[in-house]
Coordinates of C-alpha atoms and ligand atoms in Angstrom, one line a residue:
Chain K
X15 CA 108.0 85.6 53.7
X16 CA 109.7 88.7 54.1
X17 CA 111.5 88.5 51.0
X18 CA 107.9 88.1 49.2
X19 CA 106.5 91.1 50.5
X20 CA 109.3 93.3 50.0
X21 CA 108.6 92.2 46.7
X22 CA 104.9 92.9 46.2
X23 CA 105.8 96.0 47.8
X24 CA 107.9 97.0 45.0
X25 CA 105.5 96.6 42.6
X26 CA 103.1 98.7 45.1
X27 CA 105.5 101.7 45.0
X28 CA 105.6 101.0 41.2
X29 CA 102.0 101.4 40.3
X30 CA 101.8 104.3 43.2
X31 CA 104.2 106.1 41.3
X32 CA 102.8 105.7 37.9
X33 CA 99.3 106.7 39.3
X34 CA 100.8 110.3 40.8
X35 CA 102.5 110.3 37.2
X36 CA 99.3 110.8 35.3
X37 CA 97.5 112.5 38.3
X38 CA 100.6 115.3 37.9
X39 CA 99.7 115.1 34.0
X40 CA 96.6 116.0 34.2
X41 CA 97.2 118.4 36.7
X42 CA 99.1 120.2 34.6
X43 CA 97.2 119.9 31.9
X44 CA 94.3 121.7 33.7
X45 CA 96.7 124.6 35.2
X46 CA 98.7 125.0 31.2
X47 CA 94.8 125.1 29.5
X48 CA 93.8 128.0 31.8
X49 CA 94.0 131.6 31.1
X50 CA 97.1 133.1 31.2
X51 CA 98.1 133.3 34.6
X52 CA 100.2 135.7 36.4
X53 CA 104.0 134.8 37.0
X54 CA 103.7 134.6 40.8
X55 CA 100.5 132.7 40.4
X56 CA 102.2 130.4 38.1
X57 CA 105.5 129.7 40.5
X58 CA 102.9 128.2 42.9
X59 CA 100.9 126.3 41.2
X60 CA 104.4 124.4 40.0
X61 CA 105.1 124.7 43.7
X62 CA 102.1 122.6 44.4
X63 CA 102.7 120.3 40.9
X64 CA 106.3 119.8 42.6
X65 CA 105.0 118.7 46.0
X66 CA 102.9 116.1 44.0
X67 CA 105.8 114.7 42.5
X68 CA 107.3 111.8 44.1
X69 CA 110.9 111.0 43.1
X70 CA 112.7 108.2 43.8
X71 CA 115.6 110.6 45.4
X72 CA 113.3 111.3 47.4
X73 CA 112.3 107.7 49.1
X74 CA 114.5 105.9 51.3
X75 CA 113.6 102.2 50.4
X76 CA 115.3 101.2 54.0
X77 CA 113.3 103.5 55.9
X78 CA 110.1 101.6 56.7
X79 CA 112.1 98.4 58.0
X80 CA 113.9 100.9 60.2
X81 CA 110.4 102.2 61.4
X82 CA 109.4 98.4 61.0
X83 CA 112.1 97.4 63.9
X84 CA 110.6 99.7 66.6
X85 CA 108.5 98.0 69.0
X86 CA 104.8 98.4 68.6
X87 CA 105.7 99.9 64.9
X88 CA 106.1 96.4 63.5
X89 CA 103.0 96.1 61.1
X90 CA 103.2 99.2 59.0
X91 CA 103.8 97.6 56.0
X92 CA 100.5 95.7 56.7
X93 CA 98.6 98.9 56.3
X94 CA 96.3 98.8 53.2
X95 CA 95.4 102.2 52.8
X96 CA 91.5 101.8 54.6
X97 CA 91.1 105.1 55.8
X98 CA 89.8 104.3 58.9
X99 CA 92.3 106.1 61.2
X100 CA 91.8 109.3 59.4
X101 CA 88.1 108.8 59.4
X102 CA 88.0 108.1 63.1
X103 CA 90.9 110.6 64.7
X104 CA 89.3 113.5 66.5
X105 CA 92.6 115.5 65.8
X106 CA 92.1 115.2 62.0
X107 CA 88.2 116.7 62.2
X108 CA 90.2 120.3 63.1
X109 CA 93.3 120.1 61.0
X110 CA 93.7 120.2 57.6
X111 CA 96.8 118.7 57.5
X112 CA 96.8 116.0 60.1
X113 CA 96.0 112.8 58.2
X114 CA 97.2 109.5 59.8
X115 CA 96.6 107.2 56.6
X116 CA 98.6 109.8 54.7
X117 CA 101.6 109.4 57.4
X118 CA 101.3 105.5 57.1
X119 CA 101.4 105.7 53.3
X120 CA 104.6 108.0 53.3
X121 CA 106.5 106.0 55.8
X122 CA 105.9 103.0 53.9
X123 CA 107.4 104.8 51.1
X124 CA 110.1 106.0 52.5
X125 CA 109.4 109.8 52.5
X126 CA 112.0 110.0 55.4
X127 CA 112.9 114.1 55.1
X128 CA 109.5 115.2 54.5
X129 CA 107.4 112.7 57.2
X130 CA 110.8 113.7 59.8
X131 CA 110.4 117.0 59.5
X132 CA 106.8 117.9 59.3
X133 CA 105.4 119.3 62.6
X134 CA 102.0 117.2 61.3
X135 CA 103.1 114.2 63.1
X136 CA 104.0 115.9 66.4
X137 CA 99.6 116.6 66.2
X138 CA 98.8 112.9 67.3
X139 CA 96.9 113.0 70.9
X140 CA 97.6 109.1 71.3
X141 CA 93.7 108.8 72.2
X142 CA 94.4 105.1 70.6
X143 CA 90.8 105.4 68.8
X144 CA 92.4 104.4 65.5
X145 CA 94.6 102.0 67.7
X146 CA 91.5 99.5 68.7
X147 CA 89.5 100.1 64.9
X148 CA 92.6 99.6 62.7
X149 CA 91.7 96.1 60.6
X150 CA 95.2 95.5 60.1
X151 CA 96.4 96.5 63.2
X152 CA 99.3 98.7 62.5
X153 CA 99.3 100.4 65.7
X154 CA 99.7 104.1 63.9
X155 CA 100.0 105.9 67.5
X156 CA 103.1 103.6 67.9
X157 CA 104.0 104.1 64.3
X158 CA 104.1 107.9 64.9
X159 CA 106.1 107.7 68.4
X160 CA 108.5 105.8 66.2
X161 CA 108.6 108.6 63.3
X162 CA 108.6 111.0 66.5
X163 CA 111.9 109.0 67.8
X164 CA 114.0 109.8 64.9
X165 CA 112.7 113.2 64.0
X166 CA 114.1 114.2 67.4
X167 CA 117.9 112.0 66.6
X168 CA 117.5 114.4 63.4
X169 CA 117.1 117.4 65.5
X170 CA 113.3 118.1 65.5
X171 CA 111.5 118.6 68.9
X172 CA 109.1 121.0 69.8
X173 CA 109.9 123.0 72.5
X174 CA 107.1 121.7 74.6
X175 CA 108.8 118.5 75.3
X176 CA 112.4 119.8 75.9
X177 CA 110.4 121.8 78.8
X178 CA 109.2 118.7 80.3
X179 CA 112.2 116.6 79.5
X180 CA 114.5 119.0 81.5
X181 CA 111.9 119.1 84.2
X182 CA 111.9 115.2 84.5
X183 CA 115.6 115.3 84.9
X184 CA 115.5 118.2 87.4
X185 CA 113.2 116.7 89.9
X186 CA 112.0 113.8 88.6
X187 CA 108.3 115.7 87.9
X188 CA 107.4 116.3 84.7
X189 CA 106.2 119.9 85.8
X190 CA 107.7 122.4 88.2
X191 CA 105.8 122.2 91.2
X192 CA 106.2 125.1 93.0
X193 CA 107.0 125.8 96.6
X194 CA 103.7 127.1 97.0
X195 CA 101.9 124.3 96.1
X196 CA 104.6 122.4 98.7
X197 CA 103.6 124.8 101.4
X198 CA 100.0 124.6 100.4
X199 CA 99.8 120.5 100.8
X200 CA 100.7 120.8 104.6
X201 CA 98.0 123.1 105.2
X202 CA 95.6 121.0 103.2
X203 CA 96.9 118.0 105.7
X204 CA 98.4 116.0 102.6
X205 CA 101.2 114.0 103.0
X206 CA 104.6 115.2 101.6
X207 CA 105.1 114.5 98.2
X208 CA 107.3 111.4 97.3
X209 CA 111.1 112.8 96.6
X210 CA 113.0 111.5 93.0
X211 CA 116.1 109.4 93.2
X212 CA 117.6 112.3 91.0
X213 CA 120.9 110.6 90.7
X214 CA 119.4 107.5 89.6
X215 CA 117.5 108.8 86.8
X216 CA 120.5 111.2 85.7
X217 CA 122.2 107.7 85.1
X218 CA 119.4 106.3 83.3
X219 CA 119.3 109.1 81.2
X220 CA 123.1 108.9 80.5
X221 CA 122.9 105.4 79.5
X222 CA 119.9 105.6 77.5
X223 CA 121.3 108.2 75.5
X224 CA 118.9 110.5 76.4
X225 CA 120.6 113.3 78.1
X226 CA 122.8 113.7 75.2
X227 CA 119.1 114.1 72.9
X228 CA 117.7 116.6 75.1
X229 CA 120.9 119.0 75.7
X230 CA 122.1 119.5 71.9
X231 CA 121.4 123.1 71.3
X232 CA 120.6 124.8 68.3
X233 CA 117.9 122.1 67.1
X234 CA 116.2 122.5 63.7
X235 CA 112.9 123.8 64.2
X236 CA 109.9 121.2 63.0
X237 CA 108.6 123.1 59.4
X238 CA 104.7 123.2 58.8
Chain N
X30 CA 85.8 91.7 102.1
X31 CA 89.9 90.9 102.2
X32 CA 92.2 93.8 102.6
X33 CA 92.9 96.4 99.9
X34 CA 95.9 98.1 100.1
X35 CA 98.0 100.0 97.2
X36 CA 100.5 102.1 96.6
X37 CA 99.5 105.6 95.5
X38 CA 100.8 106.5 92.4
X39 CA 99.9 110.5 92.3
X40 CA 101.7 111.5 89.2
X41 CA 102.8 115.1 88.0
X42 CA 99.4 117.1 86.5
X43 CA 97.8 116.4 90.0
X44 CA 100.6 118.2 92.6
X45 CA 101.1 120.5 90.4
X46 CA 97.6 121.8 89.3
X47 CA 94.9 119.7 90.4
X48 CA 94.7 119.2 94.7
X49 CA 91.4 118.8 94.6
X50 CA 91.6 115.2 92.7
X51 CA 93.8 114.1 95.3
X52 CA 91.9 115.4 98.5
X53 CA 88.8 113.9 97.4
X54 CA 89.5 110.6 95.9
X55 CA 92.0 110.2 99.6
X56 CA 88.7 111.0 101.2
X57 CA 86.3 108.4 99.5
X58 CA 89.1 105.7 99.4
X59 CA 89.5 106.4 103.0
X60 CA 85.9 105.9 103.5
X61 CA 85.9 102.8 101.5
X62 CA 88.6 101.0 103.4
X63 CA 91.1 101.0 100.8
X64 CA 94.8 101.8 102.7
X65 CA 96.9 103.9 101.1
X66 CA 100.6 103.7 101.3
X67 CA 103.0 106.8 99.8
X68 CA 105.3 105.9 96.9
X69 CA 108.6 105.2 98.8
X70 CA 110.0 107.1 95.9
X71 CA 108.6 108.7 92.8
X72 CA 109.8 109.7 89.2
X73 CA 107.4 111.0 86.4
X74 CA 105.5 107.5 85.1
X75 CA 107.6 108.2 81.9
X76 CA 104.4 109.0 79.1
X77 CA 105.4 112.6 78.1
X78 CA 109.0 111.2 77.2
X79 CA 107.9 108.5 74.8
X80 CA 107.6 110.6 72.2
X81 CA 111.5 111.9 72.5
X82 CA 112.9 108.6 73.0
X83 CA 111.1 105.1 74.1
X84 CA 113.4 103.8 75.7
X85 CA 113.5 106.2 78.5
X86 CA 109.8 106.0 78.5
X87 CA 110.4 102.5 79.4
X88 CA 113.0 102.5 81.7
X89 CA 110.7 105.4 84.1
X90 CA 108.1 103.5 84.1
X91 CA 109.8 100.2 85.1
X92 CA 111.9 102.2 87.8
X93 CA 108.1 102.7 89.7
X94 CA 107.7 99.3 88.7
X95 CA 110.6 97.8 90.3
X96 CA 110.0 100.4 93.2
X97 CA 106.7 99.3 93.7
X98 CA 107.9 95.4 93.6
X99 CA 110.2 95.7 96.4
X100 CA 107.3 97.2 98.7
X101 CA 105.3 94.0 97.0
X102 CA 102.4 96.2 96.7
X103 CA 100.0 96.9 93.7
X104 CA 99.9 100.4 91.9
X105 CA 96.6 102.4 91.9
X106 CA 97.1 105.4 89.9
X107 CA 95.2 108.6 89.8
X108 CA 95.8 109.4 86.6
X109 CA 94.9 107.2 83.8
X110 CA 98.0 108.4 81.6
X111 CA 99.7 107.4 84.7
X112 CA 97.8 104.4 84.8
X113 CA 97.8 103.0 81.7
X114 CA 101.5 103.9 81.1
X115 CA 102.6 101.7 83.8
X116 CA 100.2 99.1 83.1
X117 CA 101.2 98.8 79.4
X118 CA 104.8 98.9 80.4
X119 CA 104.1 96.2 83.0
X120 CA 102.5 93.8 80.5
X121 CA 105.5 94.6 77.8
X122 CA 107.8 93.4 80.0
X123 CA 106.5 90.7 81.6
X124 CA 106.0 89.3 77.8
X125 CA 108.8 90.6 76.0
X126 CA 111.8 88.5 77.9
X127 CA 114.6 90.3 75.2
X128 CA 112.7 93.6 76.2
X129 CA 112.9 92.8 79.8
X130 CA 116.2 91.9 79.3
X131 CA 117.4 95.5 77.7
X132 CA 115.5 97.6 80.2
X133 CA 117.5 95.5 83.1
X134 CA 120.5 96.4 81.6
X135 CA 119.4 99.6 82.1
X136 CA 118.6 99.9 85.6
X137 CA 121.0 97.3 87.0
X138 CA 123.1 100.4 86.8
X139 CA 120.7 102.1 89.9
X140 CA 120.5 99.3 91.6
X141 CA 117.4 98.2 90.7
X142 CA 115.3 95.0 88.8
X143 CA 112.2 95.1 87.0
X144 CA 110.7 90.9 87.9
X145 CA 107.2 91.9 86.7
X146 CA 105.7 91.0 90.2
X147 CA 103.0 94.1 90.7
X148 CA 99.8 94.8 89.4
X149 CA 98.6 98.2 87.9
X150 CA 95.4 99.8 88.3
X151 CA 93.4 102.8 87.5
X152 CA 91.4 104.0 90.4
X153 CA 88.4 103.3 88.5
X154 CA 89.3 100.0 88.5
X155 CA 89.8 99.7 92.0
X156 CA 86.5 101.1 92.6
X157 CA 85.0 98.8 90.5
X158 CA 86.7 95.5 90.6
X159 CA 88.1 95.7 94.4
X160 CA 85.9 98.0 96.5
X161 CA 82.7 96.9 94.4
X162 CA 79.6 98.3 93.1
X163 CA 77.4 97.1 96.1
X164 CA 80.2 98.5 98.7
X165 CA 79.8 101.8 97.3
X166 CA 76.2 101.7 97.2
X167 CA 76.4 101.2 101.0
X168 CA 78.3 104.1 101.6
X169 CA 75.7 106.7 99.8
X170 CA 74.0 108.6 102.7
X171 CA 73.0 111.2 100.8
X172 CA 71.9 110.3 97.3
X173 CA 72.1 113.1 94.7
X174 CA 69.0 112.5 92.7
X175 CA 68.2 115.7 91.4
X176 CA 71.7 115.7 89.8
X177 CA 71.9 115.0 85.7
X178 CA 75.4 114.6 84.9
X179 CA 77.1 113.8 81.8
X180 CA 80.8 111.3 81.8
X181 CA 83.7 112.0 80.1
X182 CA 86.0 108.9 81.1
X183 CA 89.2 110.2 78.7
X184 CA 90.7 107.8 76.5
X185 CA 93.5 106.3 79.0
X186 CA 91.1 104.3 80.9
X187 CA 89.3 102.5 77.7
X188 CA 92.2 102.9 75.0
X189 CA 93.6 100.9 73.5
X190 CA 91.4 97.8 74.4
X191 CA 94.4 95.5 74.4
X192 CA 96.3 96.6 77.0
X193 CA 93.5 98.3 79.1
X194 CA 90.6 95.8 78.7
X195 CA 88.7 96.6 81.8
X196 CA 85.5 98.2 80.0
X197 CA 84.1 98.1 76.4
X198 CA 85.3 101.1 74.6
X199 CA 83.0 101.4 72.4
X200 CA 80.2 101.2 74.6
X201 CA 81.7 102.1 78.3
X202 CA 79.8 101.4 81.4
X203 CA 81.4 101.5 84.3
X204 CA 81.7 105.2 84.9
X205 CA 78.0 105.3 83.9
X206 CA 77.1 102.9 86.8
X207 CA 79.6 104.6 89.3
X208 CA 77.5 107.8 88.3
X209 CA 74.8 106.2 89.1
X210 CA 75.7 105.0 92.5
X211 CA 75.6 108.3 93.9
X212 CA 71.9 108.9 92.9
X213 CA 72.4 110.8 89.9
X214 CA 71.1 110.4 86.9
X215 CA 74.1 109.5 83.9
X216 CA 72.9 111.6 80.5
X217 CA 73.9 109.7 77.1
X218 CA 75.5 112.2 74.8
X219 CA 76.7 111.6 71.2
X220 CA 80.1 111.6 71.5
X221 CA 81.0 110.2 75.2
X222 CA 84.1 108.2 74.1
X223 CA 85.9 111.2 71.9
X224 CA 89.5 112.4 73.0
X225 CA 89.1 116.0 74.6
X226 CA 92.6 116.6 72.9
X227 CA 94.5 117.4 76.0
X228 CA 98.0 116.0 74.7
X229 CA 98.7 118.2 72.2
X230 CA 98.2 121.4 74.2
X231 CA 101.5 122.3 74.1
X232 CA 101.7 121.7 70.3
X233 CA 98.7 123.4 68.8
X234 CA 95.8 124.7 71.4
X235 CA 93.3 125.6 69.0
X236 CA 92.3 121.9 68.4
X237 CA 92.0 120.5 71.7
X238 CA 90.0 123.9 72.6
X239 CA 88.1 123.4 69.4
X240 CA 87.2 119.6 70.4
X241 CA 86.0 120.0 74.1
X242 CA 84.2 123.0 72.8
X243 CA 82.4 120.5 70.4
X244 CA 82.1 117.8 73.9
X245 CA 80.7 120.8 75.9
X246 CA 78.1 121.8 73.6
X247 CA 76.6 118.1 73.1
X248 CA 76.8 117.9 77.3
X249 CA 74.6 120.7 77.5
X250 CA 72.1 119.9 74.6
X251 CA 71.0 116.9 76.9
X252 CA 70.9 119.3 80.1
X253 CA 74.1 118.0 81.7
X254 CA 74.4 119.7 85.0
X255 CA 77.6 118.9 85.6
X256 CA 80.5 116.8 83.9
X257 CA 82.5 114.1 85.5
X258 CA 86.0 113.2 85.0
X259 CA 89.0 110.9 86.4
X260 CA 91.5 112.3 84.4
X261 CA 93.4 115.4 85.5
X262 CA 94.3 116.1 82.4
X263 CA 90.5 115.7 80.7
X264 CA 89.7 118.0 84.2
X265 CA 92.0 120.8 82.8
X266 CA 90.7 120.9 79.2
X267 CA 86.9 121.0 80.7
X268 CA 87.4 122.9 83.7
X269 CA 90.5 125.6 83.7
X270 CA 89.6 125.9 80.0
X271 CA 86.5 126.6 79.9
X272 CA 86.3 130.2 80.5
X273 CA 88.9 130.1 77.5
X274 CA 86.6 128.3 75.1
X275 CA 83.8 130.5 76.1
X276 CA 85.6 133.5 75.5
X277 CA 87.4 131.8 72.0
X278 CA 84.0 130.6 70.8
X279 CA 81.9 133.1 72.1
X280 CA 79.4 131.2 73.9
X281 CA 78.2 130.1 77.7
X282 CA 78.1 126.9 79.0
X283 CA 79.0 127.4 82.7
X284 CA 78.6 123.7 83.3
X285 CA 81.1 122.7 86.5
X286 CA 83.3 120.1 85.8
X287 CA 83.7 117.2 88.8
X288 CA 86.1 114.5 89.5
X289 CA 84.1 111.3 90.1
X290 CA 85.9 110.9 93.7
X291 CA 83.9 114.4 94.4
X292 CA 80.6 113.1 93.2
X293 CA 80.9 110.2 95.5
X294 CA 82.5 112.2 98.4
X295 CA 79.3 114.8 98.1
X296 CA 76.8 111.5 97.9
X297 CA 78.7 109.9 101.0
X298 CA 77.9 113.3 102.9
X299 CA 81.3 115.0 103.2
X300 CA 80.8 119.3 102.9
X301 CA 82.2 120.7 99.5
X302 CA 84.9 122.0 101.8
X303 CA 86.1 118.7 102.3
X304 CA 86.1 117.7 99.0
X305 CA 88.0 121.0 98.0
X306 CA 84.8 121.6 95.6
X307 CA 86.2 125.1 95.7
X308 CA 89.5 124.9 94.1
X309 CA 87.1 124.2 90.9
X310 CA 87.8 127.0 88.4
X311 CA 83.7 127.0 87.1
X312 CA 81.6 127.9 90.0
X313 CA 79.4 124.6 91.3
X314 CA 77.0 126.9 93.3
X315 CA 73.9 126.4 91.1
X316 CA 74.6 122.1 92.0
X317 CA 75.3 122.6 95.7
X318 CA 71.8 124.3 96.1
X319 CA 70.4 121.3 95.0
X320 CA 71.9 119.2 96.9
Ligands
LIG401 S1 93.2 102.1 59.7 FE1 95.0 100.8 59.6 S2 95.0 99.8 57.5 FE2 93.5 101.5 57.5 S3 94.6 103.3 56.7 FE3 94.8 103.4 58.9 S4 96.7 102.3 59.4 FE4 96.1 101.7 57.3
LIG402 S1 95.8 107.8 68.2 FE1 96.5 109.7 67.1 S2 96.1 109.2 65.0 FE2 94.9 107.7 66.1 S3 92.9 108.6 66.3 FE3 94.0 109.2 68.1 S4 94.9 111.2 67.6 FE4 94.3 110.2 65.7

């Protein structure tokens, strides 16, 4: 069953590749027909003609079973290319470049540097609207959490989540609560707030591997 | 009506920002005879860490779990982040006997076992499926009719539909009829189900700013007088943020921003003071008078 798929699949990437082939072509056909064009003008317009490009270098074939093996990430090869989770997702009404089905579509084809390194995918809000509508049920906010995952083992994070990841691990509170607000419980006659088992999830982190994730310094910064 | 009795599960956004969810939702459950026990121990629920590494997601969330298991008590969470984390992480494991298997490994290490023994609820949920619409009802001394309100539930307590299924989310009621309780009126507005964007704050602010802007705006074309939330984080986005949205966007809404447990507290007759209605960054004056 598997074995079938991956095979269809092939011929999938084949016909996607000869489609952005003669969408480059004419492309470039438009841009070469043109009047002349200044030189700078020119270097970006085969900027953006080389961003259309796909080349096979390019695509890691394995990728998408890796993403496939995450829990919750198992059906994104079952994603058909609907549209509906752009169409739905709040996020991508304001941004121009967050696009779900565009993520779904370059994980499938293995587009590990460029989907790993984008700061696009760190832009989900996990409001799990495209979650409940997807008709294939790929599960995209898990698909992204999964793409998230290994941007960060490649050295990606932004900075908001080493914040909240060092809080965590400093007093089991995602955000520093200060002694104010400590104070200010008593006098509003709250009880006092529950204390962390610090040690205990120190250990966790150890063993998880996390610790090690969160402490490496001089991370790559995610590119827009 | 058989004893309820949970564990309160507070979270992180409400000690550190948002008292006045806590003081008012202790105050109503109080009044509603639902008991209250502290967490004997807390760590963060685990949902801002799943996007650096699942794993640890899992394994904070089964450590309340497993807490939580040996006081054999059920979870009610303030938060529906919170809420649904733990919940989701709850059904996981109790399915997934490999995954249960892994995160064990885990915490054997502390001392500790996840048996997937405890329940998980919203307090939403608790309001509606323990305490009960007609319970509540009974409680309201001093209905809020002249009060047009408009909901905004936040994604967490309808999303996604397979692990949460407690309301329709395409067509949620529940918040609408726990408006309604209280005397007020609920206002339909176009998009009641839409993410305020909270999440991704501290990744880009300009579209979570721009889509509760959008939320606002459609609140007060019905004549919302007031918005209601159960999500501190939803709370922060309309309430702290809205002087920042009117000064981004150049506009005036003014509209106060309530936790539902404040609603309820006002209609059971407790003083804004109680209810902490002053902690609220946009000033509920205009509502009190009409109260
Ligand atoms: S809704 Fe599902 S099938 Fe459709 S494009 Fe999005 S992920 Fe793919
Ligand atoms: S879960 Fe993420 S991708 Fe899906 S609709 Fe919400 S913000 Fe968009």
């Amino acid at each position: 069953m598997n074995e079938r798929f991956g095979n269809e699949f092939a011929r999938v990437i084949k016909n996607m590749f000869s489609l952005t082939y003669s969408l480059n072509q004419k492309a470039g056909k438009v841009g070469l027909t043109g009047e002349v064009k200044l030189m700078s003008e020119k270097r970006q317009l085969k900027k953006i003609e080389q961003r259309k490009v796909l080349r096979s270098t390019d695509m890691d074939l394995r990728f998408k079973y890796k993403i496939s093996e995450t829990p919750g990430a198992e059906k994104i090869m079952l994603c058909f290319q609907c549209g509906t989770c752009t169409a739905d997702c709040p996020i991508a009404r304001f941004s121009e470049s967050y696009r779900p089905r565009k993520l779904m579509r370059m994980t499938q084809l293995g587009l590990k540097e460029r989907v790993l390194s984008s700061d696009v995918i760190w832009l989900c809000a996990a409001c799990f609207t495209c979650v409940d509508r997807c008709p294939q049920d790929v599960g995209i906010s898990s698909v992204l959490r999964a793409l998230r995952n290994l941007a960060v083992k490649e050295g990606y994070m932004p900075r908001v989540y080493r914040d909240l990841a060092a809080n965590i691990l400093k007093t089991g509170y995602a955000y520093r609560i200060s002694e104010l607000r400590l104070k200010k419980r008593k006098e509003q006659e709250l009880p006092a707030l529950p204390k962390a088992n610090l040690a205990s999830i120190g250990k966790l982190s150890k063993i998880t591997g996390f610790s090690k994730l969160v402490e490496t310094e001089g991370e790559k910064s995610a590119r827009s | 009506m058989p004893e309820v009795r949970y564990l309160l599960f507070l979270g992180c956004v409400i000690p550190y920002r948002i008292a006045s969810y806590e003081i008012s939702a202790r105050k109503v459950l109080a009044k509603l005879g639902v008991e209250l026990v502290e967490m004997p121990e807390f760590n963060c629920c685990g949902l801002p860490l799943d996007p650096v590494e699942h794993d640890m997601m899992l394994v904070l969330a089964a450590r309340n779990l497993a807490v939580a298991e040996q006081q054999n008590l059920p979870i009610m969470a303030l938060c529906p982040g919170c809420a649904g984390t733990l919940r989701k992480v709850n059904m996981i494991l109790q399915k997934d006997k490999k995954l249960k298997e892994k995160v064990n490994g885990y915490l054997k290490e502390t001392g500790l076992e996840f048996k997937g023994t405890t329940k998980v609820k919203h307090i939403m949920q608790v309001l509606a499926e323990d305490v009960g619409f007609e319970k509540i009802k009974e409680t309201v001394q001093n209905p809020l009719n002249q009060l047009g309100v408009t909901e905004h539930a936040g994604c967490h307590v309808l999303r996604p539909a397979k692990y949460i299924g407690f309301d329709d989310p395409e067509n949620p009621t529940i918040l609408k009829n726990l408006i309604e309780l209280t005397g007020a009126k609920s206002l339909d507005y176009m998009d009641a189900t839409e993410c305020c964007g909270a999440p991704i704050i501290g990744v880009n602010d300009m579209i979570p700013l721009q889509l509760t802007r959008e939320k606002l705006d459609h609140m007060r074309e019905v004549g919302a007088q007031a918005v209601i939330t159960v999500c501190p984080f939803c709370h922060m986005m309309f309430d702290i943020n809205q002087p920042r949205i009117e000064r981004v966007f150049n506009e005036t809404f003014e509209i106060p921003v309530l936790h539902y447990t404040q609603l309820l507290g006002l209609a059971m007759g407790f003083s804004p003071d109680e209810l902490a209605l002053s902690q609220l960054r946009v000033d509920t004056s205009e509502i009190l008078k009409l109260l």
